[in-house]
Short mmCIF file of N, CA and C in Angstrom, two decimals:
data_model
loop_
_atom_site.label_atom_id
_atom_site.label_comp_id
_atom_site.label_asym_id
_atom_site.label_seq_id
_atom_site.Cartn_x
_atom_site.Cartn_y
_atom_site.Cartn_z
N MET A 1054 -0.18 -75.34 67.53
CA MET A 1054 -0.02 -73.91 67.39
C MET A 1054 0.82 -73.56 66.16
N ASN A 1055 1.94 -74.27 65.98
CA ASN A 1055 2.78 -74.04 64.81
C ASN A 1055 2.04 -74.35 63.52
N LEU A 1056 1.19 -75.37 63.57
CA LEU A 1056 0.40 -75.73 62.39
C LEU A 1056 -0.58 -74.61 62.05
N LEU A 1057 -1.19 -74.02 63.03
CA LEU A 1057 -2.13 -72.92 62.82
C LEU A 1057 -1.41 -71.71 62.23
N ILE A 1058 -0.24 -71.39 62.73
CA ILE A 1058 0.54 -70.27 62.20
C ILE A 1058 0.92 -70.54 60.75
N SER A 1059 1.32 -71.76 60.44
CA SER A 1059 1.68 -72.13 59.07
C SER A 1059 0.49 -72.00 58.13
N ILE A 1060 -0.66 -72.45 58.58
CA ILE A 1060 -1.88 -72.36 57.76
C ILE A 1060 -2.24 -70.89 57.52
N VAL A 1061 -2.14 -70.06 58.52
CA VAL A 1061 -2.45 -68.63 58.38
C VAL A 1061 -1.47 -67.98 57.40
N ILE A 1062 -0.19 -68.29 57.52
CA ILE A 1062 0.82 -67.72 56.61
C ILE A 1062 0.55 -68.16 55.18
N ILE A 1063 0.26 -69.43 54.98
CA ILE A 1063 -0.03 -69.94 53.63
C ILE A 1063 -1.29 -69.28 53.09
N ALA A 1064 -2.32 -69.14 53.91
CA ALA A 1064 -3.57 -68.50 53.47
C ALA A 1064 -3.33 -67.05 53.08
N VAL A 1065 -2.52 -66.34 53.85
CA VAL A 1065 -2.22 -64.94 53.54
C VAL A 1065 -1.44 -64.86 52.22
N LEU A 1066 -0.46 -65.74 52.04
CA LEU A 1066 0.31 -65.77 50.78
C LEU A 1066 -0.59 -66.07 49.58
N VAL A 1067 -1.49 -67.02 49.73
CA VAL A 1067 -2.42 -67.36 48.64
C VAL A 1067 -3.31 -66.16 48.32
N LEU A 1068 -3.81 -65.50 49.35
CA LEU A 1068 -4.65 -64.32 49.12
C LEU A 1068 -3.87 -63.20 48.44
N LEU A 1069 -2.62 -63.00 48.83
CA LEU A 1069 -1.78 -61.98 48.19
C LEU A 1069 -1.53 -62.32 46.72
N ILE A 1070 -1.28 -63.58 46.44
CA ILE A 1070 -1.06 -64.00 45.04
C ILE A 1070 -2.34 -63.80 44.24
N ILE A 1071 -3.47 -64.19 44.80
CA ILE A 1071 -4.75 -64.01 44.09
C ILE A 1071 -5.01 -62.52 43.85
N ARG A 1072 -4.76 -61.71 44.85
CA ARG A 1072 -4.95 -60.26 44.70
C ARG A 1072 -4.04 -59.70 43.60
N TYR A 1073 -2.80 -60.17 43.58
CA TYR A 1073 -1.85 -59.71 42.56
C TYR A 1073 -2.32 -60.13 41.16
N LEU A 1074 -2.79 -61.38 41.01
CA LEU A 1074 -3.28 -61.84 39.71
C LEU A 1074 -4.52 -61.04 39.28
N ILE A 1075 -5.37 -60.72 40.21
CA ILE A 1075 -6.55 -59.91 39.90
C ILE A 1075 -6.12 -58.52 39.44
N SER A 1076 -5.11 -57.95 40.08
CA SER A 1076 -4.64 -56.62 39.65
C SER A 1076 -4.02 -56.68 38.26
N ILE A 1077 -3.31 -57.76 37.94
CA ILE A 1077 -2.77 -57.92 36.58
C ILE A 1077 -3.91 -57.99 35.57
N TYR A 1078 -4.91 -58.82 35.87
CA TYR A 1078 -6.06 -58.96 34.98
C TYR A 1078 -6.76 -57.61 34.78
N ASN A 1079 -7.00 -56.90 35.86
CA ASN A 1079 -7.67 -55.60 35.76
C ASN A 1079 -6.86 -54.61 34.93
N LYS A 1080 -5.54 -54.64 35.08
CA LYS A 1080 -4.70 -53.74 34.29
C LYS A 1080 -4.79 -54.07 32.80
N ILE A 1081 -4.75 -55.35 32.47
CA ILE A 1081 -4.84 -55.76 31.06
C ILE A 1081 -6.19 -55.35 30.48
N VAL A 1082 -7.26 -55.58 31.22
CA VAL A 1082 -8.60 -55.20 30.76
C VAL A 1082 -8.69 -53.68 30.57
N MET A 1083 -8.14 -52.93 31.52
CA MET A 1083 -8.17 -51.46 31.42
C MET A 1083 -7.42 -51.00 30.17
N LEU A 1084 -6.22 -51.54 29.94
CA LEU A 1084 -5.44 -51.14 28.77
C LEU A 1084 -6.16 -51.51 27.48
N ASN A 1085 -6.78 -52.68 27.45
CA ASN A 1085 -7.53 -53.10 26.26
C ASN A 1085 -8.71 -52.17 26.02
N ASN A 1086 -9.38 -51.76 27.07
CA ASN A 1086 -10.51 -50.83 26.93
C ASN A 1086 -10.06 -49.47 26.43
N TYR A 1087 -8.88 -49.01 26.87
CA TYR A 1087 -8.34 -47.75 26.35
C TYR A 1087 -8.10 -47.84 24.85
N VAL A 1088 -7.58 -48.98 24.41
CA VAL A 1088 -7.33 -49.17 22.98
C VAL A 1088 -8.65 -49.13 22.21
N GLU A 1089 -9.65 -49.84 22.71
CA GLU A 1089 -10.96 -49.86 22.04
C GLU A 1089 -11.58 -48.46 22.01
N LYS A 1090 -11.46 -47.74 23.10
CA LYS A 1090 -11.99 -46.37 23.15
C LYS A 1090 -11.27 -45.47 22.15
N ALA A 1091 -9.94 -45.60 22.10
CA ALA A 1091 -9.16 -44.78 21.16
C ALA A 1091 -9.56 -45.08 19.73
N PHE A 1092 -9.78 -46.36 19.40
CA PHE A 1092 -10.20 -46.67 18.04
C PHE A 1092 -11.62 -46.17 17.78
N ALA A 1093 -12.49 -46.27 18.75
CA ALA A 1093 -13.86 -45.77 18.57
C ALA A 1093 -13.85 -44.27 18.29
N ASN A 1094 -12.94 -43.53 18.93
CA ASN A 1094 -12.83 -42.09 18.67
C ASN A 1094 -12.39 -41.82 17.24
N ILE A 1095 -11.47 -42.63 16.73
CA ILE A 1095 -11.04 -42.49 15.33
C ILE A 1095 -12.20 -42.87 14.41
N ASP A 1096 -12.89 -43.94 14.77
CA ASP A 1096 -13.98 -44.45 13.94
C ASP A 1096 -15.07 -43.41 13.75
N VAL A 1097 -15.38 -42.65 14.78
CA VAL A 1097 -16.39 -41.59 14.69
C VAL A 1097 -16.00 -40.58 13.61
N LEU A 1098 -14.74 -40.16 13.64
CA LEU A 1098 -14.29 -39.17 12.65
C LEU A 1098 -14.23 -39.77 11.25
N LEU A 1099 -13.81 -41.02 11.15
CA LEU A 1099 -13.76 -41.66 9.84
C LEU A 1099 -15.17 -41.81 9.25
N LYS A 1100 -16.15 -42.06 10.10
CA LYS A 1100 -17.54 -42.13 9.62
C LYS A 1100 -18.02 -40.75 9.18
N GLN A 1101 -17.63 -39.70 9.91
CA GLN A 1101 -18.00 -38.34 9.50
C GLN A 1101 -17.40 -38.05 8.12
N ARG A 1102 -16.13 -38.43 7.95
CA ARG A 1102 -15.49 -38.21 6.66
C ARG A 1102 -16.19 -39.03 5.58
N ALA A 1103 -16.56 -40.25 5.90
CA ALA A 1103 -17.26 -41.09 4.93
C ALA A 1103 -18.59 -40.46 4.54
N ASN A 1104 -19.24 -39.77 5.46
CA ASN A 1104 -20.50 -39.09 5.15
C ASN A 1104 -20.30 -37.87 4.27
N GLU A 1105 -19.10 -37.29 4.27
CA GLU A 1105 -18.80 -36.14 3.40
C GLU A 1105 -18.52 -36.59 1.96
N ILE A 1106 -18.14 -37.83 1.78
CA ILE A 1106 -17.73 -38.30 0.46
C ILE A 1106 -18.83 -38.16 -0.60
N PRO A 1107 -20.09 -38.55 -0.33
CA PRO A 1107 -21.11 -38.37 -1.37
C PRO A 1107 -21.26 -36.92 -1.81
N GLU A 1108 -21.14 -35.99 -0.87
CA GLU A 1108 -21.24 -34.57 -1.23
C GLU A 1108 -20.08 -34.16 -2.14
N LEU A 1109 -18.88 -34.61 -1.80
CA LEU A 1109 -17.71 -34.33 -2.63
C LEU A 1109 -17.91 -34.89 -4.03
N ILE A 1110 -18.40 -36.09 -4.11
CA ILE A 1110 -18.63 -36.72 -5.42
C ILE A 1110 -19.64 -35.93 -6.22
N ASN A 1111 -20.75 -35.53 -5.60
CA ASN A 1111 -21.78 -34.77 -6.31
C ASN A 1111 -21.26 -33.44 -6.83
N ILE A 1112 -20.46 -32.75 -6.01
CA ILE A 1112 -19.96 -31.44 -6.41
C ILE A 1112 -18.96 -31.55 -7.56
N ALA A 1113 -18.05 -32.48 -7.44
CA ALA A 1113 -16.93 -32.53 -8.38
C ALA A 1113 -17.18 -33.41 -9.60
N GLU A 1114 -18.11 -34.32 -9.52
CA GLU A 1114 -18.29 -35.31 -10.58
C GLU A 1114 -18.64 -34.68 -11.93
N THR A 1115 -19.47 -33.66 -11.93
CA THR A 1115 -19.90 -33.09 -13.20
C THR A 1115 -18.74 -32.44 -13.95
N ALA A 1116 -17.91 -31.71 -13.24
CA ALA A 1116 -16.80 -31.02 -13.90
C ALA A 1116 -15.66 -31.97 -14.22
N MET A 1117 -15.59 -33.08 -13.52
CA MET A 1117 -14.47 -34.00 -13.73
C MET A 1117 -14.99 -35.36 -14.18
N ALA A 1118 -15.84 -35.36 -15.18
CA ALA A 1118 -16.48 -36.60 -15.62
C ALA A 1118 -15.47 -37.66 -16.04
N HIS A 1119 -14.34 -37.23 -16.60
CA HIS A 1119 -13.35 -38.21 -17.05
C HIS A 1119 -12.61 -38.86 -15.88
N GLN A 1120 -12.84 -38.39 -14.67
CA GLN A 1120 -12.24 -39.00 -13.48
C GLN A 1120 -13.24 -39.92 -12.77
N SER A 1121 -14.24 -40.38 -13.50
CA SER A 1121 -15.32 -41.16 -12.88
C SER A 1121 -14.81 -42.43 -12.20
N GLU A 1122 -13.72 -43.00 -12.69
CA GLU A 1122 -13.17 -44.21 -12.07
C GLU A 1122 -12.76 -43.94 -10.62
N LEU A 1123 -12.15 -42.78 -10.38
CA LEU A 1123 -11.77 -42.41 -9.01
C LEU A 1123 -12.99 -42.27 -8.11
N PHE A 1124 -14.05 -41.66 -8.64
CA PHE A 1124 -15.26 -41.48 -7.85
C PHE A 1124 -15.91 -42.82 -7.53
N LEU A 1125 -15.89 -43.72 -8.51
CA LEU A 1125 -16.45 -45.06 -8.29
C LEU A 1125 -15.65 -45.79 -7.21
N GLN A 1126 -14.32 -45.71 -7.29
CA GLN A 1126 -13.47 -46.35 -6.27
C GLN A 1126 -13.74 -45.75 -4.89
N LEU A 1127 -13.89 -44.44 -4.83
CA LEU A 1127 -14.13 -43.76 -3.56
C LEU A 1127 -15.47 -44.20 -2.96
N ALA A 1128 -16.50 -44.28 -3.79
CA ALA A 1128 -17.81 -44.71 -3.31
C ALA A 1128 -17.76 -46.16 -2.82
N GLN A 1129 -17.03 -47.02 -3.55
CA GLN A 1129 -16.90 -48.41 -3.12
C GLN A 1129 -16.13 -48.52 -1.81
N MET A 1130 -15.07 -47.73 -1.69
CA MET A 1130 -14.26 -47.73 -0.47
C MET A 1130 -15.10 -47.30 0.73
N ARG A 1131 -15.92 -46.27 0.52
CA ARG A 1131 -16.79 -45.77 1.59
C ARG A 1131 -17.76 -46.86 2.02
N SER A 1132 -18.37 -47.53 1.05
CA SER A 1132 -19.33 -48.59 1.35
C SER A 1132 -18.67 -49.74 2.12
N ARG A 1133 -17.48 -50.14 1.67
CA ARG A 1133 -16.77 -51.24 2.36
C ARG A 1133 -16.39 -50.82 3.78
N TYR A 1134 -15.99 -49.56 3.94
CA TYR A 1134 -15.64 -49.08 5.28
C TYR A 1134 -16.85 -49.12 6.21
N LEU A 1135 -17.97 -48.60 5.75
CA LEU A 1135 -19.17 -48.55 6.59
C LEU A 1135 -19.69 -49.94 6.94
N ASN A 1136 -19.44 -50.93 6.07
CA ASN A 1136 -19.90 -52.29 6.32
C ASN A 1136 -18.89 -53.14 7.08
N SER A 1137 -17.69 -52.65 7.24
CA SER A 1137 -16.63 -53.41 7.91
C SER A 1137 -16.86 -53.45 9.42
N ARG A 1138 -16.52 -54.58 10.02
CA ARG A 1138 -16.68 -54.75 11.47
C ARG A 1138 -15.33 -54.87 12.19
N GLN A 1139 -14.27 -55.21 11.47
CA GLN A 1139 -12.96 -55.42 12.10
C GLN A 1139 -12.15 -54.13 12.06
N SER A 1140 -11.55 -53.79 13.20
CA SER A 1140 -10.82 -52.53 13.29
C SER A 1140 -9.63 -52.49 12.35
N GLU A 1141 -8.90 -53.60 12.20
CA GLU A 1141 -7.74 -53.57 11.31
C GLU A 1141 -8.16 -53.37 9.85
N GLN A 1142 -9.28 -53.98 9.45
CA GLN A 1142 -9.78 -53.78 8.10
C GLN A 1142 -10.25 -52.34 7.92
N LYS A 1143 -10.89 -51.78 8.93
CA LYS A 1143 -11.34 -50.38 8.86
C LYS A 1143 -10.15 -49.45 8.70
N VAL A 1144 -9.07 -49.73 9.42
CA VAL A 1144 -7.87 -48.90 9.32
C VAL A 1144 -7.30 -48.95 7.91
N ARG A 1145 -7.21 -50.16 7.35
CA ARG A 1145 -6.68 -50.31 5.99
C ARG A 1145 -7.57 -49.57 4.98
N LEU A 1146 -8.88 -49.73 5.09
CA LEU A 1146 -9.80 -49.04 4.18
C LEU A 1146 -9.74 -47.53 4.37
N ALA A 1147 -9.59 -47.08 5.60
CA ALA A 1147 -9.48 -45.63 5.86
C ALA A 1147 -8.23 -45.06 5.21
N ASN A 1148 -7.13 -45.80 5.27
CA ASN A 1148 -5.90 -45.34 4.63
C ASN A 1148 -6.06 -45.27 3.12
N GLN A 1149 -6.73 -46.26 2.54
CA GLN A 1149 -6.96 -46.24 1.09
C GLN A 1149 -7.89 -45.08 0.72
N THR A 1150 -8.89 -44.83 1.55
CA THR A 1150 -9.80 -43.71 1.31
C THR A 1150 -9.05 -42.39 1.38
N ASP A 1151 -8.15 -42.26 2.37
CA ASP A 1151 -7.31 -41.06 2.47
C ASP A 1151 -6.61 -40.79 1.16
N HIS A 1152 -5.99 -41.82 0.64
CA HIS A 1152 -5.20 -41.67 -0.59
C HIS A 1152 -6.10 -41.22 -1.76
N LEU A 1153 -7.26 -41.85 -1.91
CA LEU A 1153 -8.17 -41.48 -3.00
C LEU A 1153 -8.71 -40.06 -2.82
N LEU A 1154 -9.07 -39.71 -1.60
CA LEU A 1154 -9.58 -38.35 -1.35
C LEU A 1154 -8.54 -37.31 -1.72
N LYS A 1155 -7.33 -37.55 -1.34
CA LYS A 1155 -6.26 -36.59 -1.64
C LYS A 1155 -6.03 -36.49 -3.14
N GLN A 1156 -6.13 -37.61 -3.84
CA GLN A 1156 -5.99 -37.59 -5.30
C GLN A 1156 -7.09 -36.73 -5.92
N ILE A 1157 -8.32 -36.96 -5.50
CA ILE A 1157 -9.45 -36.23 -6.07
C ILE A 1157 -9.34 -34.74 -5.76
N LEU A 1158 -8.98 -34.40 -4.54
CA LEU A 1158 -8.87 -32.98 -4.19
C LEU A 1158 -7.72 -32.31 -4.92
N MET A 1159 -6.64 -33.03 -5.15
CA MET A 1159 -5.54 -32.44 -5.92
C MET A 1159 -5.95 -32.25 -7.38
N ILE A 1160 -6.69 -33.20 -7.93
CA ILE A 1160 -7.17 -33.06 -9.31
C ILE A 1160 -8.17 -31.91 -9.39
N ALA A 1161 -9.04 -31.79 -8.38
CA ALA A 1161 -10.05 -30.73 -8.37
C ALA A 1161 -9.42 -29.35 -8.40
N GLU A 1162 -8.23 -29.22 -7.82
CA GLU A 1162 -7.55 -27.93 -7.83
C GLU A 1162 -7.20 -27.47 -9.24
N GLY A 1163 -7.13 -28.41 -10.17
CA GLY A 1163 -6.82 -28.06 -11.55
C GLY A 1163 -8.03 -27.58 -12.34
N TYR A 1164 -9.18 -27.53 -11.71
CA TYR A 1164 -10.40 -27.09 -12.37
C TYR A 1164 -10.87 -25.78 -11.73
N PRO A 1165 -10.56 -24.65 -12.35
CA PRO A 1165 -10.94 -23.36 -11.76
C PRO A 1165 -12.43 -23.23 -11.50
N GLU A 1166 -13.24 -23.82 -12.37
CA GLU A 1166 -14.69 -23.71 -12.16
C GLU A 1166 -15.12 -24.45 -10.90
N LEU A 1167 -14.37 -25.47 -10.51
CA LEU A 1167 -14.67 -26.19 -9.28
C LEU A 1167 -14.19 -25.44 -8.04
N THR A 1168 -12.96 -24.96 -8.10
CA THR A 1168 -12.41 -24.27 -6.93
C THR A 1168 -13.15 -22.97 -6.66
N ALA A 1169 -13.84 -22.44 -7.67
CA ALA A 1169 -14.62 -21.22 -7.47
C ALA A 1169 -15.93 -21.52 -6.75
N LEU A 1170 -16.34 -22.77 -6.74
CA LEU A 1170 -17.59 -23.13 -6.07
C LEU A 1170 -17.43 -23.04 -4.55
N HIS A 1171 -18.33 -22.33 -3.95
CA HIS A 1171 -18.28 -22.16 -2.49
C HIS A 1171 -18.46 -23.51 -1.78
N ASN A 1172 -19.34 -24.35 -2.33
CA ASN A 1172 -19.60 -25.66 -1.70
C ASN A 1172 -18.33 -26.50 -1.62
N LEU A 1173 -17.57 -26.52 -2.71
CA LEU A 1173 -16.34 -27.33 -2.71
C LEU A 1173 -15.32 -26.76 -1.74
N THR A 1174 -15.21 -25.45 -1.70
CA THR A 1174 -14.27 -24.82 -0.78
C THR A 1174 -14.62 -25.15 0.67
N GLU A 1175 -15.91 -25.06 1.00
CA GLU A 1175 -16.34 -25.40 2.35
C GLU A 1175 -16.10 -26.87 2.66
N LEU A 1176 -16.37 -27.71 1.68
CA LEU A 1176 -16.16 -29.14 1.87
C LEU A 1176 -14.68 -29.45 2.07
N GLN A 1177 -13.82 -28.79 1.31
CA GLN A 1177 -12.39 -28.98 1.49
C GLN A 1177 -11.95 -28.56 2.89
N LYS A 1178 -12.51 -27.47 3.38
CA LYS A 1178 -12.17 -27.02 4.74
C LYS A 1178 -12.62 -28.05 5.77
N ARG A 1179 -13.84 -28.56 5.61
CA ARG A 1179 -14.35 -29.56 6.56
C ARG A 1179 -13.50 -30.83 6.52
N LEU A 1180 -13.14 -31.26 5.31
CA LEU A 1180 -12.31 -32.46 5.19
C LEU A 1180 -10.93 -32.25 5.80
N THR A 1181 -10.36 -31.07 5.60
CA THR A 1181 -9.05 -30.77 6.19
C THR A 1181 -9.14 -30.78 7.71
N GLN A 1182 -10.20 -30.20 8.26
CA GLN A 1182 -10.39 -30.21 9.72
C GLN A 1182 -10.54 -31.63 10.24
N LEU A 1183 -11.32 -32.43 9.50
CA LEU A 1183 -11.48 -33.83 9.91
C LEU A 1183 -10.15 -34.58 9.86
N GLU A 1184 -9.37 -34.34 8.81
CA GLU A 1184 -8.06 -35.01 8.70
C GLU A 1184 -7.16 -34.63 9.86
N ASN A 1185 -7.20 -33.37 10.28
CA ASN A 1185 -6.39 -32.94 11.43
C ASN A 1185 -6.85 -33.64 12.71
N LYS A 1186 -8.16 -33.75 12.89
CA LYS A 1186 -8.68 -34.44 14.07
C LYS A 1186 -8.32 -35.92 14.03
N ILE A 1187 -8.41 -36.52 12.85
CA ILE A 1187 -8.06 -37.94 12.71
C ILE A 1187 -6.59 -38.15 13.06
N ALA A 1188 -5.73 -37.25 12.62
CA ALA A 1188 -4.30 -37.36 12.93
C ALA A 1188 -4.07 -37.30 14.44
N ASP A 1189 -4.78 -36.40 15.12
CA ASP A 1189 -4.65 -36.31 16.58
C ASP A 1189 -5.12 -37.60 17.25
N ARG A 1190 -6.22 -38.12 16.79
CA ARG A 1190 -6.77 -39.34 17.40
C ARG A 1190 -5.89 -40.55 17.08
N ARG A 1191 -5.27 -40.56 15.90
CA ARG A 1191 -4.34 -41.65 15.58
C ARG A 1191 -3.17 -41.65 16.55
N GLU A 1192 -2.69 -40.46 16.88
CA GLU A 1192 -1.58 -40.35 17.82
C GLU A 1192 -1.99 -40.92 19.19
N PHE A 1193 -3.18 -40.56 19.66
CA PHE A 1193 -3.66 -41.09 20.93
C PHE A 1193 -3.86 -42.61 20.86
N PHE A 1194 -4.37 -43.09 19.71
CA PHE A 1194 -4.56 -44.52 19.53
C PHE A 1194 -3.22 -45.25 19.61
N ASN A 1195 -2.21 -44.74 18.93
CA ASN A 1195 -0.89 -45.37 18.97
C ASN A 1195 -0.30 -45.36 20.37
N GLU A 1196 -0.53 -44.28 21.12
CA GLU A 1196 -0.07 -44.25 22.51
C GLU A 1196 -0.78 -45.33 23.33
N SER A 1197 -2.08 -45.49 23.11
CA SER A 1197 -2.85 -46.51 23.83
C SER A 1197 -2.36 -47.90 23.47
N ILE A 1198 -2.10 -48.12 22.18
CA ILE A 1198 -1.59 -49.42 21.73
C ILE A 1198 -0.23 -49.71 22.37
N THR A 1199 0.64 -48.71 22.40
CA THR A 1199 1.97 -48.90 22.99
C THR A 1199 1.86 -49.26 24.47
N LEU A 1200 1.03 -48.54 25.21
CA LEU A 1200 0.83 -48.86 26.63
C LEU A 1200 0.27 -50.27 26.81
N TYR A 1201 -0.69 -50.63 25.97
CA TYR A 1201 -1.27 -51.97 26.02
C TYR A 1201 -0.22 -53.03 25.74
N ASN A 1202 0.54 -52.86 24.65
CA ASN A 1202 1.55 -53.85 24.28
C ASN A 1202 2.62 -54.00 25.37
N VAL A 1203 3.08 -52.88 25.91
CA VAL A 1203 4.06 -52.94 27.01
C VAL A 1203 3.43 -53.63 28.22
N GLY A 1204 2.18 -53.30 28.50
CA GLY A 1204 1.50 -53.89 29.65
C GLY A 1204 1.36 -55.39 29.56
N ILE A 1205 1.07 -55.93 28.38
CA ILE A 1205 0.90 -57.38 28.28
C ILE A 1205 2.21 -58.12 28.01
N GLN A 1206 3.27 -57.39 27.66
CA GLN A 1206 4.54 -58.05 27.40
C GLN A 1206 5.48 -58.02 28.60
N ALA A 1207 5.15 -57.24 29.62
CA ALA A 1207 5.99 -57.17 30.81
C ALA A 1207 5.80 -58.44 31.64
N PHE A 1208 6.87 -58.86 32.26
CA PHE A 1208 6.80 -60.05 33.11
C PHE A 1208 6.25 -59.65 34.48
N PRO A 1209 5.40 -60.34 35.09
CA PRO A 1209 4.77 -61.62 34.77
C PRO A 1209 3.46 -61.49 33.99
N ASN A 1210 3.10 -60.26 33.61
CA ASN A 1210 1.84 -60.04 32.89
C ASN A 1210 1.74 -60.88 31.63
N ILE A 1211 2.88 -61.11 30.96
CA ILE A 1211 2.87 -61.84 29.70
C ILE A 1211 2.29 -63.24 29.87
N ILE A 1212 2.58 -63.86 30.99
CA ILE A 1212 2.07 -65.22 31.25
C ILE A 1212 0.55 -65.17 31.37
N PHE A 1213 0.08 -64.25 32.17
CA PHE A 1213 -1.36 -64.12 32.40
C PHE A 1213 -2.07 -63.70 31.11
N ALA A 1214 -1.48 -62.77 30.37
CA ALA A 1214 -2.09 -62.29 29.12
C ALA A 1214 -2.22 -63.43 28.11
N LYS A 1215 -1.18 -64.24 27.99
CA LYS A 1215 -1.24 -65.36 27.04
C LYS A 1215 -2.30 -66.37 27.46
N LEU A 1216 -2.39 -66.64 28.76
CA LEU A 1216 -3.41 -67.57 29.25
C LEU A 1216 -4.82 -67.08 28.93
N LEU A 1217 -5.01 -65.76 28.96
CA LEU A 1217 -6.33 -65.17 28.71
C LEU A 1217 -6.57 -64.85 27.24
N GLY A 1218 -5.56 -65.09 26.39
CA GLY A 1218 -5.73 -64.88 24.95
C GLY A 1218 -5.50 -63.46 24.47
N TYR A 1219 -4.84 -62.63 25.26
CA TYR A 1219 -4.52 -61.27 24.84
C TYR A 1219 -3.24 -61.30 24.01
N HIS A 1220 -3.26 -60.60 22.88
CA HIS A 1220 -2.11 -60.55 21.99
C HIS A 1220 -1.75 -59.09 21.72
N THR A 1221 -0.53 -58.88 21.23
CA THR A 1221 -0.13 -57.51 20.89
C THR A 1221 -0.99 -57.01 19.75
N LYS A 1222 -1.14 -55.71 19.68
CA LYS A 1222 -1.94 -55.06 18.63
C LYS A 1222 -1.01 -54.20 17.79
N SER A 1223 -1.43 -53.96 16.55
CA SER A 1223 -0.61 -53.19 15.62
C SER A 1223 -0.87 -51.70 15.75
N LEU A 1224 0.19 -50.93 15.57
CA LEU A 1224 0.07 -49.47 15.53
C LEU A 1224 -0.52 -49.04 14.20
N LEU A 1225 -1.11 -47.86 14.16
CA LEU A 1225 -1.56 -47.28 12.90
C LEU A 1225 -0.35 -46.65 12.24
N ASN A 1226 0.09 -47.25 11.16
CA ASN A 1226 1.25 -46.71 10.46
C ASN A 1226 0.80 -45.80 9.34
N ILE A 1227 1.59 -44.80 9.07
CA ILE A 1227 1.29 -43.85 8.00
C ILE A 1227 2.06 -44.28 6.77
N SER A 1228 1.35 -44.32 5.64
CA SER A 1228 1.98 -44.74 4.39
C SER A 1228 2.95 -43.66 3.91
N VAL A 1229 3.82 -44.06 3.00
CA VAL A 1229 4.79 -43.12 2.42
C VAL A 1229 4.05 -41.97 1.74
N GLY A 1230 2.96 -42.27 1.05
CA GLY A 1230 2.18 -41.22 0.38
C GLY A 1230 1.63 -40.20 1.35
N GLU A 1231 1.19 -40.65 2.52
CA GLU A 1231 0.67 -39.72 3.52
C GLU A 1231 1.78 -38.85 4.09
N LYS A 1232 2.97 -39.42 4.24
CA LYS A 1232 4.09 -38.65 4.77
C LYS A 1232 4.49 -37.54 3.81
N GLU A 1233 4.30 -37.77 2.51
CA GLU A 1233 4.71 -36.79 1.51
C GLU A 1233 3.61 -35.79 1.17
N TYR A 1234 2.41 -36.00 1.65
CA TYR A 1234 1.27 -35.15 1.30
C TYR A 1234 1.49 -33.73 1.79
N ALA A 1235 1.28 -32.77 0.90
CA ALA A 1235 1.56 -31.36 1.21
C ALA A 1235 0.31 -30.60 1.66
N GLY A 1236 -0.84 -31.24 1.68
CA GLY A 1236 -2.05 -30.55 2.12
C GLY A 1236 -2.92 -30.12 0.96
N ILE A 1237 -4.05 -29.55 1.29
CA ILE A 1237 -5.02 -29.09 0.31
C ILE A 1237 -4.91 -27.58 0.21
N THR A 1238 -4.73 -27.10 -0.99
CA THR A 1238 -4.70 -25.64 -1.16
C THR A 1238 -6.06 -25.18 -1.63
N LEU A 1239 -6.50 -24.09 -1.09
CA LEU A 1239 -7.82 -23.56 -1.44
C LEU A 1239 -7.69 -22.38 -2.36
#
C-alpha cells in the first residue's frame, strides 16, 4: 500500500513538472511569435515606403540632377532591402534608407520648383505618415522584444530557453541622426 502511494505521488510530481515545462515552452513560443508579428508589422510599412521611393526619385531627379549619387544610393538601398531575408539586416537597411530619404527631402526643400509640385508635396505627406506609423510600430516591436528577453532570461525559463536554442534579441535603436531630425517642412 505504501509503495502504491509513493508511486502515485511520484507520478503526480512528474506530471506537474512536465506540465510546468510545457507552460514554459508555450510562453517562450508565444513571446517569440509576438516579436515576429511585431517585426512583420514594421516590415509591411517599410515595404510601402520602399514602393514610394521610385516615385520620389522620378519627381525630384530632374530638378536635382547633381544629386544623382544620392538617388543611386537610395535605389540600391531599396533593392537590397526588398531582397533581404534577415530581420536584423532589414532593420539596418531601413535605418540607412531613413537617413538617405531625409537627406533628399531636405535638399528638395531648397528647390522652389520642386516644392511647388503637387506630386512631391503629396509624396512628402505620405512619407511623413508612413514614418509616423513606422515609429509607432517600432515602439511596439521594442516592447515585444523586451517582454521576450525578460521571458527567456527569467529563472528557470533561461535553462529551458538555452536548451531549445532561444537567444536574446536586439532592440531597434534610433541613430543620433534620427534623434536630431526636425521633420519635413512642406
